[in-house]
PDB file of C-alpha atoms in Angstrom:
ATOM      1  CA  UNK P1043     -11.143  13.956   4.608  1.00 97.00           C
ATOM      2  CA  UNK P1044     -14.507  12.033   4.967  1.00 97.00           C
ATOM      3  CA  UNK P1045     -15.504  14.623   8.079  1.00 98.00           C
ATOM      4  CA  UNK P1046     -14.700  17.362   5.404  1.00 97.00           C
ATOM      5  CA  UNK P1047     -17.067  16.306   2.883  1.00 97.00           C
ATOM      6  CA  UNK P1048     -19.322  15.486   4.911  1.00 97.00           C
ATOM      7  CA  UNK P1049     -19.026  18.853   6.202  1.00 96.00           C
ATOM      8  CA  UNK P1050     -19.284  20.749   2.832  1.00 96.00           C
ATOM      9  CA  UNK P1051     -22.571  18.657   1.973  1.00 95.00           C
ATOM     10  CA  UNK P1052     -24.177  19.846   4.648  1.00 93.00           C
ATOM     11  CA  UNK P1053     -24.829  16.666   6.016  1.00 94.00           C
ATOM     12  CA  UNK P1054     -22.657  17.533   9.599  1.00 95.00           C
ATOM     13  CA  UNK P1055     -21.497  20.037  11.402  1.00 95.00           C
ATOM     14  CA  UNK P1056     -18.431  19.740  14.536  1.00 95.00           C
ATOM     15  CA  UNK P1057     -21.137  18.944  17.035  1.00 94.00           C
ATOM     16  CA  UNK P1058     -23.666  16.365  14.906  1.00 94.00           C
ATOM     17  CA  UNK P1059     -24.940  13.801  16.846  1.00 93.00           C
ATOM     18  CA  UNK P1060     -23.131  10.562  15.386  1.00 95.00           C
ATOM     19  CA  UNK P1061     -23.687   7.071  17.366  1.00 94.00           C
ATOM     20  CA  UNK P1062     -20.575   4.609  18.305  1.00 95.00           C
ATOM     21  CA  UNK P1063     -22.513   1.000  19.134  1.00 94.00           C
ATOM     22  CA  UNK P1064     -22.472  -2.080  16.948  1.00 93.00           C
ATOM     23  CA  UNK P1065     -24.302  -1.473  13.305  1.00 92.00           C
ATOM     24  CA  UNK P1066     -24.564  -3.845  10.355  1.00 93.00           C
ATOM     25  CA  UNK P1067     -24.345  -2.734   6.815  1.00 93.00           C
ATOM     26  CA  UNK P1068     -25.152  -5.116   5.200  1.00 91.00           C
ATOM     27  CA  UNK P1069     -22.886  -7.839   5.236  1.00 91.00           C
ATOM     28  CA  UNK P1070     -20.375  -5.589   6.791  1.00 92.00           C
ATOM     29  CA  UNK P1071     -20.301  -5.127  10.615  1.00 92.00           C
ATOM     30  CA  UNK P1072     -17.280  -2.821  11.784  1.00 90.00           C
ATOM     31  CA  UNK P1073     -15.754  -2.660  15.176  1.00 85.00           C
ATOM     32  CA  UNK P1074     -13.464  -0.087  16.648  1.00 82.00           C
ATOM     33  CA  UNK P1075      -9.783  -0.719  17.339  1.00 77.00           C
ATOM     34  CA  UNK P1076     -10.817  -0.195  20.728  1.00 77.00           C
ATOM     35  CA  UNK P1077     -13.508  -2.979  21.628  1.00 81.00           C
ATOM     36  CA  UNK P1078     -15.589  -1.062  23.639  1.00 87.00           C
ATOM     37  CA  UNK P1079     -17.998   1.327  22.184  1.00 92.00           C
ATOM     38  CA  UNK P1080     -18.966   5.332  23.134  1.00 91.00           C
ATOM     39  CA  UNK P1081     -22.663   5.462  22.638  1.00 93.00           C
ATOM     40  CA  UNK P1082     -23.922   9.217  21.333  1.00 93.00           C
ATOM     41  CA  UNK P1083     -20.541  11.149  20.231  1.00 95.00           C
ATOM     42  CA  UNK P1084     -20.193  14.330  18.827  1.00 95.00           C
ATOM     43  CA  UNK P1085     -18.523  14.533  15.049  1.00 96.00           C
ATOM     44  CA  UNK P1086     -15.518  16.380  16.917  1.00 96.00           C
ATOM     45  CA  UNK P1087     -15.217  13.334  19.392  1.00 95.00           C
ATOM     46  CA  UNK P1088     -16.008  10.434  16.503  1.00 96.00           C
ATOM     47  CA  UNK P1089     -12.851  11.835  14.529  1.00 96.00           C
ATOM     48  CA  UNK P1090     -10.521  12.621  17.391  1.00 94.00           C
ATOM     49  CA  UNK P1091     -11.317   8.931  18.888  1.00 92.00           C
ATOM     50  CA  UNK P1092     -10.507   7.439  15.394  1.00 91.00           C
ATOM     51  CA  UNK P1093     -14.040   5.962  15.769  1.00 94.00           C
ATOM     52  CA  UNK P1094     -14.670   3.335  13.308  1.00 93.00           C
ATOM     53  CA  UNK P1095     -18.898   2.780  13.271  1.00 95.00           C
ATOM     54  CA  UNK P1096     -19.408   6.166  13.035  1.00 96.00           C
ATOM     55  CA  UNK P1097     -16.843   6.876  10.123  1.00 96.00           C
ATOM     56  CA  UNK P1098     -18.716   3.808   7.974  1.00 97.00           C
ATOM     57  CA  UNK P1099     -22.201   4.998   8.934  1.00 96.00           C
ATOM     58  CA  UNK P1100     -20.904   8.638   7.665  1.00 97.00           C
ATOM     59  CA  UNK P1101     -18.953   6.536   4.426  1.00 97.00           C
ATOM     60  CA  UNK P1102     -22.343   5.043   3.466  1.00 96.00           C
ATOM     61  CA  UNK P1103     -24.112   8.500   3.717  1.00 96.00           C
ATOM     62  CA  UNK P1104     -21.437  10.027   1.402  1.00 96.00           C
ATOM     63  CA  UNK P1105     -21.194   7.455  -1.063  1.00 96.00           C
ATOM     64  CA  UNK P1106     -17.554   5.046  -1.093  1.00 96.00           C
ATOM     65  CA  UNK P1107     -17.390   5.732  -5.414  1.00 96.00           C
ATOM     66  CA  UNK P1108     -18.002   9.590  -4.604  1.00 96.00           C
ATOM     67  CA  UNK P1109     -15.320   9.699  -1.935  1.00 97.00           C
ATOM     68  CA  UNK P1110     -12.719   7.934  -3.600  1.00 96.00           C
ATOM     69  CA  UNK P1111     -12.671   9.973  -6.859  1.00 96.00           C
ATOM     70  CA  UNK P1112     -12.268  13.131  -4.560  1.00 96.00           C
ATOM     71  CA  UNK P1113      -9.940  11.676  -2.983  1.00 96.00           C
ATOM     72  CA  UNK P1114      -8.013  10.797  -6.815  1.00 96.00           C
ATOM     73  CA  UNK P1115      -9.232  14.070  -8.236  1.00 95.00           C
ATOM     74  CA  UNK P1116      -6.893  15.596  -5.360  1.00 95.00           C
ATOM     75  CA  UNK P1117      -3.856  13.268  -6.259  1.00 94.00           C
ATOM     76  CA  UNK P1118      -4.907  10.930  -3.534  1.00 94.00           C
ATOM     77  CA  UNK P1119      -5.124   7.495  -5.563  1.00 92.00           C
ATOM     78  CA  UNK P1120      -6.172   4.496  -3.306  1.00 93.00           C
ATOM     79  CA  UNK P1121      -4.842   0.964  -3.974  1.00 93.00           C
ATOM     80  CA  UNK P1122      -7.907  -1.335  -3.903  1.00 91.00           C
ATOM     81  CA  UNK P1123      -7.361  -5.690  -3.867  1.00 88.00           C
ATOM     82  CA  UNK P1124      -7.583  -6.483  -7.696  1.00 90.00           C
ATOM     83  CA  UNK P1125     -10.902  -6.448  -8.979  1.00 90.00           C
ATOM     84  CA  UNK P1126     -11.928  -4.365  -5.807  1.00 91.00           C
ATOM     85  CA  UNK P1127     -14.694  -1.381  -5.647  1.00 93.00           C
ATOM     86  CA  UNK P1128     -14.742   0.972  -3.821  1.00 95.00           C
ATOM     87  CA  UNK P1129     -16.505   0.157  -0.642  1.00 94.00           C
ATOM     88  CA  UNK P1130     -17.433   0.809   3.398  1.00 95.00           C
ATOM     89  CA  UNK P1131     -14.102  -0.558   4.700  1.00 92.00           C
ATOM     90  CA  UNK P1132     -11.710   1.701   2.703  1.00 92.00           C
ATOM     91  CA  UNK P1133     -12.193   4.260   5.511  1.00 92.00           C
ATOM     92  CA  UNK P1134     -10.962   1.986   8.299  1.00 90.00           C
ATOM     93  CA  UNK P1135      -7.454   1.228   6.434  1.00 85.00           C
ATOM     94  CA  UNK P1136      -8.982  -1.496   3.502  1.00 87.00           C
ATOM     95  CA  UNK P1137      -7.104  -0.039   1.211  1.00 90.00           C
ATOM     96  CA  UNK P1138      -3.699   1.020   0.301  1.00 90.00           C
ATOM     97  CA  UNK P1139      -1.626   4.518  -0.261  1.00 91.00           C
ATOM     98  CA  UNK P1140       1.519   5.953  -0.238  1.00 92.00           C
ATOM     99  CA  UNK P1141       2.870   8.333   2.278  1.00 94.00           C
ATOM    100  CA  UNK P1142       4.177  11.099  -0.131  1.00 94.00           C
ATOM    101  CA  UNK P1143       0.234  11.341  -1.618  1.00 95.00           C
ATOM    102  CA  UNK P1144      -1.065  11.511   1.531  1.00 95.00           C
ATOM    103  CA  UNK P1145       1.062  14.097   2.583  1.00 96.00           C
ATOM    104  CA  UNK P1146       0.155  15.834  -0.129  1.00 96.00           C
ATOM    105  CA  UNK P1147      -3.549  15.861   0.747  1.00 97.00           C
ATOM    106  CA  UNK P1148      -3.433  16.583   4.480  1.00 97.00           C
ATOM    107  CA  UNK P1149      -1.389  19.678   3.183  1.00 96.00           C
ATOM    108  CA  UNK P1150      -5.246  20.973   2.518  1.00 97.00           C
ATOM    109  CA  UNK P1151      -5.791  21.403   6.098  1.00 96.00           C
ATOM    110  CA  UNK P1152      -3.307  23.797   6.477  1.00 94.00           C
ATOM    111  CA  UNK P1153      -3.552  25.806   2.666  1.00 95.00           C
ATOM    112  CA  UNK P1154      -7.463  26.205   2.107  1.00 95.00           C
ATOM    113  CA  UNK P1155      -8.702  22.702   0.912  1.00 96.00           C
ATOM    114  CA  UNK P1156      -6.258  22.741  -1.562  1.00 96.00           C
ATOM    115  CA  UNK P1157      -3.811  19.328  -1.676  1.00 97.00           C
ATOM    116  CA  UNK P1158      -0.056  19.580  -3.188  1.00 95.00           C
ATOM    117  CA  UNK P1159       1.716  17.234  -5.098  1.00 93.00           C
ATOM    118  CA  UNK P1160       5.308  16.755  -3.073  1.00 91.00           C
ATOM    119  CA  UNK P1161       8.050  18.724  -4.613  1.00 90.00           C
ATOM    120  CA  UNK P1162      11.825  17.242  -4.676  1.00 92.00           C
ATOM    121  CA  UNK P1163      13.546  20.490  -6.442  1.00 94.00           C
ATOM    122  CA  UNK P1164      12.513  23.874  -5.350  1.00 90.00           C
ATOM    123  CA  UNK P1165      12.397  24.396  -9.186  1.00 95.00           C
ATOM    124  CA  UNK P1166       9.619  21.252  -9.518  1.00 94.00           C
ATOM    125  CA  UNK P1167       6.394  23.005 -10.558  1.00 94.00           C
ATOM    126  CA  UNK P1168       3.450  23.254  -7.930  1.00 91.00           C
ATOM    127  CA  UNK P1169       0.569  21.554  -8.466  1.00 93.00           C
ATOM    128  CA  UNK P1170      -2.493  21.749  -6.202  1.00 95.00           C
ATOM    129  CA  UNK P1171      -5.836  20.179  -6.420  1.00 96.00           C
ATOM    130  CA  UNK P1172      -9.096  21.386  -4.639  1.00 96.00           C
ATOM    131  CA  UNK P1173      -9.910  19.016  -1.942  1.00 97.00           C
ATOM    132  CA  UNK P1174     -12.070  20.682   0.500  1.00 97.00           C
ATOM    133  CA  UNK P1175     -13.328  24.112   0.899  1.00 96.00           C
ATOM    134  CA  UNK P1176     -11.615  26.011   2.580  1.00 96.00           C
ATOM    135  CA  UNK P1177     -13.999  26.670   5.435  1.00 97.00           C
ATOM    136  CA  UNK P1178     -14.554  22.554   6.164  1.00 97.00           C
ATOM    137  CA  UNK P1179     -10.439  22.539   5.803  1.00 97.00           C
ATOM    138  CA  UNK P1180     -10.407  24.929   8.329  1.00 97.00           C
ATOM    139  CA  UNK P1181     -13.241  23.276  10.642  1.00 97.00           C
ATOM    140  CA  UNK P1182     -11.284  19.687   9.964  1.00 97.00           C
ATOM    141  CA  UNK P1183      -7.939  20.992  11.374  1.00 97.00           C
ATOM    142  CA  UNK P1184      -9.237  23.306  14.271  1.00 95.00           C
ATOM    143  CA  UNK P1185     -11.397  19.741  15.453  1.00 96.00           C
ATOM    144  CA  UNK P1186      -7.592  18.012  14.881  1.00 96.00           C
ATOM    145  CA  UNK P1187      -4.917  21.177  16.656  1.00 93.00           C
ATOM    146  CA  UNK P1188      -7.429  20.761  19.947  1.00 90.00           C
ATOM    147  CA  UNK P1189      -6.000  17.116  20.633  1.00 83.00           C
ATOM    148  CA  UNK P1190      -3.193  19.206  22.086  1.00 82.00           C
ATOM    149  CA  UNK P1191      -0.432  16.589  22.636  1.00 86.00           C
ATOM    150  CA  UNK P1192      -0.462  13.666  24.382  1.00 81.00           C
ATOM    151  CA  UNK P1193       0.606  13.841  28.040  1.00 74.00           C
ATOM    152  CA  UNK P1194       1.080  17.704  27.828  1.00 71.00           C
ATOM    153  CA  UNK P1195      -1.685  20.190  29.531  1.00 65.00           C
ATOM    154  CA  UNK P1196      -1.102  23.742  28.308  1.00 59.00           C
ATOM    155  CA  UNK P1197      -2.031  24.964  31.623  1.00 60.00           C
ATOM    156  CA  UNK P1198       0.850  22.758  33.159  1.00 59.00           C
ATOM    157  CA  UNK P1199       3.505  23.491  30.668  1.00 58.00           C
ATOM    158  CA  UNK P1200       5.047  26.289  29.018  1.00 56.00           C
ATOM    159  CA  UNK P1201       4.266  26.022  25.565  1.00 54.00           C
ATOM    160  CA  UNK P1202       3.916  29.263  24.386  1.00 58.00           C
ATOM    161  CA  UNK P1203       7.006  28.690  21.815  1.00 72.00           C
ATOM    162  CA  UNK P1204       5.677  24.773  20.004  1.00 84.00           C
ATOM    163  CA  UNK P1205       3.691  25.422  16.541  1.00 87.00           C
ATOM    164  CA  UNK P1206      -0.068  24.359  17.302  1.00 89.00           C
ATOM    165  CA  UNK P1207      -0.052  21.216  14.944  1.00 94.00           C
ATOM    166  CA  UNK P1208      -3.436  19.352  13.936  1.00 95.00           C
ATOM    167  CA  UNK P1209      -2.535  15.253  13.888  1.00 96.00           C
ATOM    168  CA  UNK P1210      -3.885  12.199  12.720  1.00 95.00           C
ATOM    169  CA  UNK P1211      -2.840   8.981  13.749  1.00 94.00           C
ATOM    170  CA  UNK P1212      -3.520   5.209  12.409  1.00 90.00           C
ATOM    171  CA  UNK P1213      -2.429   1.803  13.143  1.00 88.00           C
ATOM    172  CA  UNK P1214      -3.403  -0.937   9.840  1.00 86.00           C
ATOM    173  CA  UNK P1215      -4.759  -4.552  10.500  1.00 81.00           C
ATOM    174  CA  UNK P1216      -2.303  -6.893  12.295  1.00 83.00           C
ATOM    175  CA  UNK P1217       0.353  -3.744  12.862  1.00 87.00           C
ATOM    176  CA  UNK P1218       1.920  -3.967   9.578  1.00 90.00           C
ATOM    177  CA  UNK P1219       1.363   0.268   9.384  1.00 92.00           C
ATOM    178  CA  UNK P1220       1.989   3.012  12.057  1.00 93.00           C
ATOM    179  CA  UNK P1221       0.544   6.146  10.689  1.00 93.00           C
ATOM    180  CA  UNK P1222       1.189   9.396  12.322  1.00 96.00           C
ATOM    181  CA  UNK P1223       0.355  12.664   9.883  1.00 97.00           C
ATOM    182  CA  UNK P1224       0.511  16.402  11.047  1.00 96.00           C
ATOM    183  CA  UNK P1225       0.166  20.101  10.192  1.00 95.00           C
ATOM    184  CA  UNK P1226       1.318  23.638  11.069  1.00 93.00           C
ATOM    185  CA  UNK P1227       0.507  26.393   9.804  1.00 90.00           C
ATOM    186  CA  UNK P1228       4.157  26.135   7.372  1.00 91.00           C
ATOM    187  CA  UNK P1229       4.718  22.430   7.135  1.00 94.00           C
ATOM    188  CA  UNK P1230       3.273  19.390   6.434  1.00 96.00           C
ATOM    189  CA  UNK P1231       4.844  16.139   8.347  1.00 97.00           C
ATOM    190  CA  UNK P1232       3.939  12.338   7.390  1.00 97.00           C
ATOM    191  CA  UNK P1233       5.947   9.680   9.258  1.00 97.00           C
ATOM    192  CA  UNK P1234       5.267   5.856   8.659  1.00 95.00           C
ATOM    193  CA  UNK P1235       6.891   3.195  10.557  1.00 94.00           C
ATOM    194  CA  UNK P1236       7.201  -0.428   9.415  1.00 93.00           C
ATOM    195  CA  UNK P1237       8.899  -3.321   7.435  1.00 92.00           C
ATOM    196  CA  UNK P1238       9.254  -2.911   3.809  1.00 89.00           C
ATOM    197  CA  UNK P1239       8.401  -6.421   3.724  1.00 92.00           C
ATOM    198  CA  UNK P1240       5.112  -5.944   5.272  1.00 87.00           C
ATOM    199  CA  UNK P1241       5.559  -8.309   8.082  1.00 92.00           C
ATOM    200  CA  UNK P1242       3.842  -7.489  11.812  1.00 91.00           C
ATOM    201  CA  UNK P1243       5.075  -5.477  14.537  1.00 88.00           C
ATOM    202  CA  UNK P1244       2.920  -6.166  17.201  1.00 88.00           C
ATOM    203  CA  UNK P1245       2.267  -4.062  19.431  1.00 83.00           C
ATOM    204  CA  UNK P1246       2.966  -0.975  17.027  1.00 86.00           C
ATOM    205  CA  UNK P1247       0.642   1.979  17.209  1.00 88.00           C
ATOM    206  CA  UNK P1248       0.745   4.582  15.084  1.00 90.00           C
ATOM    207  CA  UNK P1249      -0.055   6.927  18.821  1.00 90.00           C
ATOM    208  CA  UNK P1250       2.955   5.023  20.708  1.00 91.00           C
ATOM    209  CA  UNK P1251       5.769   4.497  17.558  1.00 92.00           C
ATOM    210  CA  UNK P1252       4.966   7.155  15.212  1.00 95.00           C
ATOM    211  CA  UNK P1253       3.532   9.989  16.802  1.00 95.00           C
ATOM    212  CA  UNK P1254       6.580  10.667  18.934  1.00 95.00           C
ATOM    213  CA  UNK P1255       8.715  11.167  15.805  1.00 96.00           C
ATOM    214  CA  UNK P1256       6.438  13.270  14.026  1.00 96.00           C
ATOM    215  CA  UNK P1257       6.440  15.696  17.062  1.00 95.00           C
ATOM    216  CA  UNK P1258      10.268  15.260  17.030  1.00 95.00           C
ATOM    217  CA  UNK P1259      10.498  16.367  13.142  1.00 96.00           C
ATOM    218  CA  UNK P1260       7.514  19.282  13.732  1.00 94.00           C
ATOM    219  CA  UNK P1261       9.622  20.535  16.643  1.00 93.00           C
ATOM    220  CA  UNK P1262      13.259  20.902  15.001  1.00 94.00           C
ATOM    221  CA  UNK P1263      11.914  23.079  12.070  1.00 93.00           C
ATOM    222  CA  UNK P1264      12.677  26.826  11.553  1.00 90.00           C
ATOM    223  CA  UNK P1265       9.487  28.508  13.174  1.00 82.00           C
ATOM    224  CA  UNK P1266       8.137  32.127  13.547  1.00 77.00           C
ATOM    225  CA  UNK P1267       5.393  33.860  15.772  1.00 70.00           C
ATOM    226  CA  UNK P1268       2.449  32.748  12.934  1.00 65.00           C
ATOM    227  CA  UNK P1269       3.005  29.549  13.932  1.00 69.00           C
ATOM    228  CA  UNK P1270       2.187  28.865  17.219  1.00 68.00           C
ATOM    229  CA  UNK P1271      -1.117  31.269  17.299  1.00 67.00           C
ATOM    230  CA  UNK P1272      -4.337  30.369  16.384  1.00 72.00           C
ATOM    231  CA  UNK P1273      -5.901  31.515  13.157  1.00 78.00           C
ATOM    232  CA  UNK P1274      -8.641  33.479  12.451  1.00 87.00           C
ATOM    233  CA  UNK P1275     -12.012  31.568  11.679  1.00 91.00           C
ATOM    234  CA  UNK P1276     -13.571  32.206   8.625  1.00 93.00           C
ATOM    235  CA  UNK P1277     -16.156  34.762   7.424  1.00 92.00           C
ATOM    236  CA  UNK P1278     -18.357  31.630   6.679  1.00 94.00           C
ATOM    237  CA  UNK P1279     -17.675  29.682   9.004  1.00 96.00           C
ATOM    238  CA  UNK P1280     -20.186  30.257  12.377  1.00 94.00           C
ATOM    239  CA  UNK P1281     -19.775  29.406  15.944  1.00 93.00           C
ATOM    240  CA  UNK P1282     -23.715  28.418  16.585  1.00 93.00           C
ATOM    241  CA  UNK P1283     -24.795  26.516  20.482  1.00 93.00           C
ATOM    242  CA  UNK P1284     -26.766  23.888  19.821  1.00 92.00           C
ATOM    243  CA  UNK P1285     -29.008  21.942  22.018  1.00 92.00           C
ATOM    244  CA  UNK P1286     -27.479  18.363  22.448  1.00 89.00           C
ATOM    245  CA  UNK P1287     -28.115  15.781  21.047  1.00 87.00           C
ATOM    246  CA  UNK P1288     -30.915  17.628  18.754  1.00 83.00           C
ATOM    247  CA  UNK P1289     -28.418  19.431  17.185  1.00 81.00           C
ATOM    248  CA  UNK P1290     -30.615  22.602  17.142  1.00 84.00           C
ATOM    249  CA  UNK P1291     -30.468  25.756  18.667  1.00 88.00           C
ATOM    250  CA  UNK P1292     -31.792  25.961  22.183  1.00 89.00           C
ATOM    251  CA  UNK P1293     -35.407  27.291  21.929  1.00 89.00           C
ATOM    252  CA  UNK P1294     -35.411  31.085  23.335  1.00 88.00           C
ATOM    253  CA  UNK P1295     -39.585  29.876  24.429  1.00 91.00           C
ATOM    254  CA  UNK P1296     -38.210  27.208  26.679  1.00 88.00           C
ATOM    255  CA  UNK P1297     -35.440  27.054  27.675  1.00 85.00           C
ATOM    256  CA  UNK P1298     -35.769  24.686  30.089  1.00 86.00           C
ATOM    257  CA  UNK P1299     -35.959  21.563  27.121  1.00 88.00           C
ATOM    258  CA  UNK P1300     -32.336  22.090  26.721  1.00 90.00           C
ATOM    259  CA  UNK P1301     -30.556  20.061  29.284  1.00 89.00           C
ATOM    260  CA  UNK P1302     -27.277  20.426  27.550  1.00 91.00           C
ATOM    261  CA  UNK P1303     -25.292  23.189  25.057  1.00 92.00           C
ATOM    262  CA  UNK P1304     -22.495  22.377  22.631  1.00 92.00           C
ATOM    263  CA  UNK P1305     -20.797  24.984  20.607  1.00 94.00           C
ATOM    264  CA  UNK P1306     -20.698  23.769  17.318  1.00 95.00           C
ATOM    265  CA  UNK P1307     -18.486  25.021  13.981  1.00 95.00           C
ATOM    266  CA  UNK P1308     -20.975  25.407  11.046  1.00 94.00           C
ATOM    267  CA  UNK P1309     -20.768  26.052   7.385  1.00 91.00           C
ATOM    268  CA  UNK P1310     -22.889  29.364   6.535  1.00 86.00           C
ATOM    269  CA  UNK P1311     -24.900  28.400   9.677  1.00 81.00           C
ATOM    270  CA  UNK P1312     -26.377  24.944   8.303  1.00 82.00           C
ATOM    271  CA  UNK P1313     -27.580  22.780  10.956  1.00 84.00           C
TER     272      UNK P1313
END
C-alpha cells in the first residue's frame, strides 16, 4: 500500500533507485528481517524482498499521519500502543490489524484501487473505499504476480491451468504472526497463523507456515480462463527503459553513459 502511494505521488516508479544499507532516522534505526543488507535495489526488488530500510526511508517521504488515514479512509484502521502516533515503524509490523480489514484492502489490487468491506450474506451491502488508483493498483500487483511461486519455474512446470496470484507475506516480532495475503483476478485470500493467546512460535514464517495454505485455498476455488492470463496494462500506465540507477531514459546522444537498462512501469510517464 505504501509502494502505491508512493507511486500515485509521483515520488517512484517500479524501477526507482531505493538503497537497502543501515540508515538512522532519528532515533529510529531499522534492520531487515534478514541481517544482511542489498545495497542499490530497485522499488520492484525493495517490495518483493520485504525490505525494511527502504520501506521506512519511503514511510518518512510519504508522511506516517498521511499514510495511516488512507489507510482508515479505506476501512483499514491500525491499532497503535495507547497514546501512540502514528510513526516510521508502523510499516515494519508496529502496529496492529485484523485479518478481515486487511483483506478487504488488498482486494484493491485486484478491483482498481478500490478496498471492500468483507461481506458474510450475499445480501450484506457492498461497500468500497478508494485506496489507490487504479493504475498504481495495477503496477502494485503486476510487481507482486511476478514472484511466481516459490520452488516452481514456469518453464519447468506445467502451469498453464493455476490463477496468476500476486502475494504478500509477513512474519511479526518474536513470531507471534504469520501473514500470508493473496489475489486473483476473482478472489481475495488472507490466511494468518498463530495463538489466540499471542504467545511465540518460533521458527514461524509467514513464507514457510502460511504461504503454503494460502496457495492451498487459491488453488481449490472454482476458476475460469480470465484467471490465469495476464491483464491488460493500462492506458496510463507506460512501460519506459530507464538508465540504471539514474532512473532516466538512456540518452539517444550517448549512448555509451548507459551501462545498464531497466524497464520500468510508470504513471503517465513520470520519472
Amino acid at each position: 500500500f505504501l509502494y502505491g502511494l508512493a507511486i500515485d505521488d509521483g515520488l517512484v516508479h517500479s524501477a526507482s533507485l531505493l538503497v537497502d544499507a543501515p540508515q538512522s532516522f532519528g532515533d529510529y534505526r531499522p534492520a531487515n528481517f534478514d541481517p544482511t543488507f542489498n545495497g542499490p535495489v530497485t522499488v520492484a526488488e525493495a517490495l518483493r524482498l520485504s525490505l525494511n530500510v527502504p520501506a521506512v526511508d519511503l514511510l518518512d517521504r510519504v508522511g506516517p499521519e498521511r499514510f495511516a488515514a488512507r489507510l482508515a479512509h479505506a476501512g483499514l484502521v491500525l491499532q497503535l500502543p495507547r497514546g501512540a502516533q502514528p510513526n516510521l515503524s508502523m510499516v515494519l509490523g508496529g502496529t496492529g490489524t485484523r485479518l478481515e480489514d486487511l483483506v478487504g484492502a488488498y482486494r484493491a489490487l485486484n478491483h482498481e484501487g478500490l478496498a471492500g468491506t468483507v461481506r458474510y450474506r450475499p445480501d450484506a451491502p457492498r461497500q468500497e473505499r478508494r485506496l489507490l488508483s487504479p493504475e498504481a493498483a495495477w503496477i502494485i500487483r503486476e510487481i507482486l504476480e511476478q514472484h511466481g511461486r516459490p520452488g516452481q519455474r514456469d518453464d519447468a512446470f506445467d502451469t498453464g491451468g493455476r490463477p496468476r496470484v500476486a502475494w504478500k507475506t509477513g512474519t511479526s516480532y518474536g513470531f507471534r504472526d504469520a501473514w500470508a495475503l493473496g489475489g486473483t483476478a476473482r478472489y481475495t485470500v488472507g490466511v494468518w497463523v498463530g495463538r489466540p493467546d499471542g504467545t511465540p512460535l518460533p521458527g514461524q514464517y509467514g513464507a514457510i507456515t502460511a504461504l503454503p495454505l494460502l496457495f492451498e485455498v487459491v488453488d481449490s476455488l472454482p476458476r475460469r480462463g480470465a484467471d490465469v492470463a495476464r491483464r491488460g496494462m493500462p492506458a496510463n500506465v507506460r512501460m519506459i527503459d530507464i538508465c540504471w540507477p539514474l532512473g532516466l531514459p538512456p540518452d539517444p546522444a550517448a549512448p555509451s553513459l548507459c551501462h545498464e537498462t531497466h524497464e520500468a512501469f510508470t504513471l503517465a510517464g513520470t520519472l
